[in-house]
XYZ file of C-alpha atoms in Angstrom:
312
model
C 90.091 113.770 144.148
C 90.412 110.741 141.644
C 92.602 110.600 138.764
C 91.036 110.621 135.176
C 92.203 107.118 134.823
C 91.863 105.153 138.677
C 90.501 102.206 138.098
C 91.458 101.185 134.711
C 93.582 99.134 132.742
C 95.727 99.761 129.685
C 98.463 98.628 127.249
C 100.676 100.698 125.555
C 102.766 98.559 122.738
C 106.141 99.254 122.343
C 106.252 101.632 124.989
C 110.209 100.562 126.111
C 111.382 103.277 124.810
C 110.374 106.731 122.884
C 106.815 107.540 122.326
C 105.011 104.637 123.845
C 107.208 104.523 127.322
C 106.111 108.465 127.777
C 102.769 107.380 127.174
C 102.764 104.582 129.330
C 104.088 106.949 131.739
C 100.944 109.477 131.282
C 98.571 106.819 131.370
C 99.999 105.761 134.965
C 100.498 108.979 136.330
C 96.917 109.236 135.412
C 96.140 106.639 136.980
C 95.446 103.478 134.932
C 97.147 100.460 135.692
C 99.464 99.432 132.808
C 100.895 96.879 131.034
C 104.355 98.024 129.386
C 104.719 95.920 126.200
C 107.881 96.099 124.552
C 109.509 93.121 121.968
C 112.733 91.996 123.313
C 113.994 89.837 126.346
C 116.302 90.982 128.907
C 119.931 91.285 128.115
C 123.186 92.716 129.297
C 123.803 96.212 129.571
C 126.831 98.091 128.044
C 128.831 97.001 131.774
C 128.229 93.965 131.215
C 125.380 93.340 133.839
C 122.118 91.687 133.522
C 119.715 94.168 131.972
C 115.952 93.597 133.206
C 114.809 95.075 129.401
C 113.240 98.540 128.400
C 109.580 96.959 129.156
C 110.621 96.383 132.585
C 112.785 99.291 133.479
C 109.343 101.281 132.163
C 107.202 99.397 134.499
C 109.424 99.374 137.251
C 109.455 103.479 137.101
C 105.731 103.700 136.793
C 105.646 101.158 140.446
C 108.050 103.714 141.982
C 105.695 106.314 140.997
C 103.312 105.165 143.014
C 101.450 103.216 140.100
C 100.652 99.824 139.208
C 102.592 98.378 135.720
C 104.011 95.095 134.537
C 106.021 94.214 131.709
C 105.333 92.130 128.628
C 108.185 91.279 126.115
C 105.869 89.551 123.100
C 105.620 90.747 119.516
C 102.150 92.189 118.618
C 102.958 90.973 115.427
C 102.588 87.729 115.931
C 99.001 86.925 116.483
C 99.351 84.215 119.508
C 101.476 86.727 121.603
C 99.099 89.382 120.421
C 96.455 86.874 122.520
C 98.670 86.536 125.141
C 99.555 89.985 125.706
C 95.597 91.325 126.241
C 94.873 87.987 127.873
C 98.086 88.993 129.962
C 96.406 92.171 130.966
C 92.884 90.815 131.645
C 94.686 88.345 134.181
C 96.533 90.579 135.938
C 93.566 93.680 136.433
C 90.669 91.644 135.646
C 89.705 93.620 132.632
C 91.559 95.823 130.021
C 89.764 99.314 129.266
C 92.376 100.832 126.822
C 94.945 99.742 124.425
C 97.650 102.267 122.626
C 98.983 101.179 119.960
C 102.234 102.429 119.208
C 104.752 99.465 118.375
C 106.751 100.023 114.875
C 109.931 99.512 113.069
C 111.159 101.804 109.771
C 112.780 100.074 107.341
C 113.294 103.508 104.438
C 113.886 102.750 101.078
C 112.540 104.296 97.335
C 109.882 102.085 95.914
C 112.619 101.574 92.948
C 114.965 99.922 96.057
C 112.905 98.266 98.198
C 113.244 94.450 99.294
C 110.020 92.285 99.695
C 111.374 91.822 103.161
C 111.701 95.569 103.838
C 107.961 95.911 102.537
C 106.692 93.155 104.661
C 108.457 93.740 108.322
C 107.028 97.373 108.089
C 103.636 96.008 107.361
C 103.633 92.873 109.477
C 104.554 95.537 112.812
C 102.582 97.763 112.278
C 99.281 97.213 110.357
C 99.337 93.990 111.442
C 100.726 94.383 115.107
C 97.565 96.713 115.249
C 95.049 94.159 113.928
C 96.479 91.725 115.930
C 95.850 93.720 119.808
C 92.972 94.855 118.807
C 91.236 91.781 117.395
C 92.016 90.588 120.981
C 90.866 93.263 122.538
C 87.882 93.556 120.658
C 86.549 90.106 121.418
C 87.162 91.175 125.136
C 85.375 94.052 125.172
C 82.189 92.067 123.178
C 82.026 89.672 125.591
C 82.154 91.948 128.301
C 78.990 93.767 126.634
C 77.088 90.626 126.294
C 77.557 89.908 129.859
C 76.676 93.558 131.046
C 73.820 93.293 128.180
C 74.742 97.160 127.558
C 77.913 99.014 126.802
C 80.940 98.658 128.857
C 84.209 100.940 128.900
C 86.548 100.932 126.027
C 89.672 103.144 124.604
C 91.908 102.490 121.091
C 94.556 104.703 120.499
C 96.332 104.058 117.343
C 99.764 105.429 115.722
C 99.266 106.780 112.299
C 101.517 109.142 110.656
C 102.285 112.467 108.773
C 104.137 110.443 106.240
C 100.281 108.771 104.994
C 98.927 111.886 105.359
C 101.758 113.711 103.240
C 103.551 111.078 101.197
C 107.086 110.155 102.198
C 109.117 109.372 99.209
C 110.962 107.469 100.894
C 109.063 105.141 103.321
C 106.625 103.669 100.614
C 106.323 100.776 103.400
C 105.568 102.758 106.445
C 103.135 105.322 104.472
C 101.268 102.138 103.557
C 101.188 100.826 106.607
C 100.258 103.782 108.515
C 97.512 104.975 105.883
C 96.014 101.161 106.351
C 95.648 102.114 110.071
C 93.693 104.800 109.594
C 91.288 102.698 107.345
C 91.177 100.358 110.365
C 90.916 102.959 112.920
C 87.953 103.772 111.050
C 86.218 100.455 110.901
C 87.065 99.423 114.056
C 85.726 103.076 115.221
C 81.887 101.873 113.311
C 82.041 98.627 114.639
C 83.077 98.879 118.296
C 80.719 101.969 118.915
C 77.719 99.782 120.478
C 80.022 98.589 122.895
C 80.706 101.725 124.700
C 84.282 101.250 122.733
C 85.984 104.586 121.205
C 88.871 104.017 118.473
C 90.790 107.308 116.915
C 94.551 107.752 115.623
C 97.032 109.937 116.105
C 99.728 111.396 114.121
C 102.331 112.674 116.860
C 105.229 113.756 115.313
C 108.786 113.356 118.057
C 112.290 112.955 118.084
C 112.626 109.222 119.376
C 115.204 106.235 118.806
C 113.277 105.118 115.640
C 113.092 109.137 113.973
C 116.478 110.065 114.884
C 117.367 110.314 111.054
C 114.163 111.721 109.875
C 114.185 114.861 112.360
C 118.370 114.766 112.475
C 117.589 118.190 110.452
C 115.410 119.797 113.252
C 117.441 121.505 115.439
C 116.367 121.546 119.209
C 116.913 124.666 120.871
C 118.267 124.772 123.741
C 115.855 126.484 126.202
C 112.477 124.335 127.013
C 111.272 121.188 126.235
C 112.182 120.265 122.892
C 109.347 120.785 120.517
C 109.691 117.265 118.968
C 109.894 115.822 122.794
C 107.394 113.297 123.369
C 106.353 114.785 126.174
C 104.312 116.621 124.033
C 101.974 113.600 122.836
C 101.573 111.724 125.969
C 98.834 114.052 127.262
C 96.553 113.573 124.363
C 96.729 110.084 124.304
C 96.096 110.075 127.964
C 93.325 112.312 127.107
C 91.820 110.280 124.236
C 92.038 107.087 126.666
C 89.808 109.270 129.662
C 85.612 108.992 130.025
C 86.519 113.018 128.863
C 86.996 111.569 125.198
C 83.783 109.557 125.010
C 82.297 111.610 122.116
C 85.382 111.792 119.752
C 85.110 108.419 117.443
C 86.894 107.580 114.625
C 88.970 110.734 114.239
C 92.499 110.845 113.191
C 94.469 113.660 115.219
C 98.054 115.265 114.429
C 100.279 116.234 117.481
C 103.430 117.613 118.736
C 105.137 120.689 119.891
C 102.375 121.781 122.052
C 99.852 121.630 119.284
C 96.756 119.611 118.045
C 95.100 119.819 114.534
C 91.959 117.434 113.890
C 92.153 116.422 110.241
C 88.963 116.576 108.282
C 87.886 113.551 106.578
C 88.314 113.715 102.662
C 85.787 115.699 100.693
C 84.651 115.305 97.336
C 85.946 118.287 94.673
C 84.269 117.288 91.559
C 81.881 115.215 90.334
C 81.615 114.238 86.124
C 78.098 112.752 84.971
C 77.967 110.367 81.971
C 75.822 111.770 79.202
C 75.150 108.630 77.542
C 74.185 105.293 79.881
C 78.003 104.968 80.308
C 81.648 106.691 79.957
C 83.504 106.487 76.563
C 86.920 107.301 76.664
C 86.499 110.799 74.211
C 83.876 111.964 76.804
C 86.408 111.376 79.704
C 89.423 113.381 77.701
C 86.663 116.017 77.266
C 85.815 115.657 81.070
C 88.847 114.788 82.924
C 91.704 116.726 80.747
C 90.254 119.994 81.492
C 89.755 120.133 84.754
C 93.021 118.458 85.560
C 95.311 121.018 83.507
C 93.594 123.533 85.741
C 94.687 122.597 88.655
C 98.436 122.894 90.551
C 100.817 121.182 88.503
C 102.296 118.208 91.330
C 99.216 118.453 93.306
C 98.018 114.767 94.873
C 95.452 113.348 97.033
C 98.818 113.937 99.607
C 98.058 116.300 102.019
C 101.723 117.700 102.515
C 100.773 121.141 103.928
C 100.222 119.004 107.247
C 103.790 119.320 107.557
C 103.834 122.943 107.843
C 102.283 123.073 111.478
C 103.324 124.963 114.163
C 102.049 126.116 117.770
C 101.410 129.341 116.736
């Protein structure tokens, strides 16, 4: 019996450690052959021994699972390693079928507080850092098309978050940045589709290295896996990556604690008409002030009873 994912190849970005290495472990246990990209060169452990890096160490335990993995140490935010890191993959397994995006950095701070350089590292790894793989990845999947003259096999999973679909009033940076991913997610979905080429985002909510503050008020029980593992995400992205997924386009996807919700896509909830040929501002105070004093008092486009879900 084959694996969901024998015969094709993947990257998972920032997969050293957290989130991305247990879904570079999912995709290889499924059977794709990975490329573990994580920023960062080898270094010495706490012993003082030569470390061979959390990309490697990744790989190495996919290999000794009976899988096929290498290592790549460049930063998706820079465009050129970007290149070299699906170029990288195409070398090694001749093609790349799926790339996971998952890289990122938080840099919290009010909007009152924040530096221009605490704005712009956020954004540059990870709005850019997505644009960058997949503009790479893109072009290889075109060409691929053109050459097949027909569709070929393609997977994007991106890393969104609860904190764009909520508001965090304190990562101004990284709601930004993740909201902007789900406006690419969604272009990239339109535009990649007559390629054979599938793009959705997830919001997986876990307990990693970078979240240790942000969930330091969750308490893990002791019994289980803990519900903020991320354990719990791999599978879907493994899913999402699998021929199984080649329907769902485009669609952004909360996850964690043994529990998925698919998030509807906004909806209009009122509509004003002009009487005259255009808007004055009276007719807009007779319009607008109404119907906003009616409604909940705090209420915003935020959607912050996402952060009330539970495995029931």
């Amino acid at each position: 019996m084959s694996l969901p994912l024998e015969g094709l190849a993947a990257i998972v970005t920032g997969a050293g450690r957290g989130l991305g290495r247990a879904e570079a472990l999912e995709l290889g246990r499924l059977g794709a052959a990975v490329v573990v990209n994580d920023h960062g060169r080898p270094g010495r452990d706490g012993t003082g021994e030569i470390s061979a890096g959390p990309a490697e160490e990744v790989a190495a335990e996919i290999r000794k699972a009976g899988g096929t993995a290498l290592a790549h140490t460049g930063d998706v935010g820079d465009f050129q390693q970007a290149r070299d890191l699906v170029e990288s993959a195409v070398g090694a397994f001749g093609k790349l079928d799926i790339l996971v995006n998952n890289a990122g950095i938080l840099r919290d701070r009010m909007v009152f507080s924040m530096s221009e350089e605490e704005w712009d590292e956020v954004i540059r790894v990870h709005l850019k850092g997505h644009f960058n793989t997949i503009r790479f990845a893109a072009a290889h999947w075109r060409e691929r098309a053109k050459q097949a003259g027909g569709p070929v096999y393609g997977r994007i999973v991106n890393t969104s978050s609860e904190a764009f679909l909520a508001g965090s009033a304190g990562q101004p940076n990284y709601a930004a940045a993740k909201g902007g991913i789900v406006g690419l997610t969604t272009s990239t979905a339109l535009a990649l589709a007559k390629y054979g080429v599938t793009a959705n985002a997830i919001c997986p909510r876990a307990r990693t290295r970078m979240t240790e503050d942000v969930f330091a008020g969750f308490e893990q029980s002791g019994d289980g896996l803990d519900p903020l593992a991320p354990e719990h995400v791999a599978p879907l992205v493994g899913y999402l990556a699998s021929p199984a997924a080649g329907r769902i386009n485009g669609q952004l996807l909360v996850v964690h604690g043994g529990m998925v919700a698919v998030v509807e896509r906004p909806r209009v909830a009122a509509r004003f008409d002009s009487a005259q040929q255009t808007f004055s501002y009276e007719e807009l105070d007779a319009l607008l002030t109404p119907y906003y004093a009616d409604r909940p008092r705090g209420e915003t486009f935020a959607a912050v009873e996402v952060l009330g879900l539970r495995r029931a």
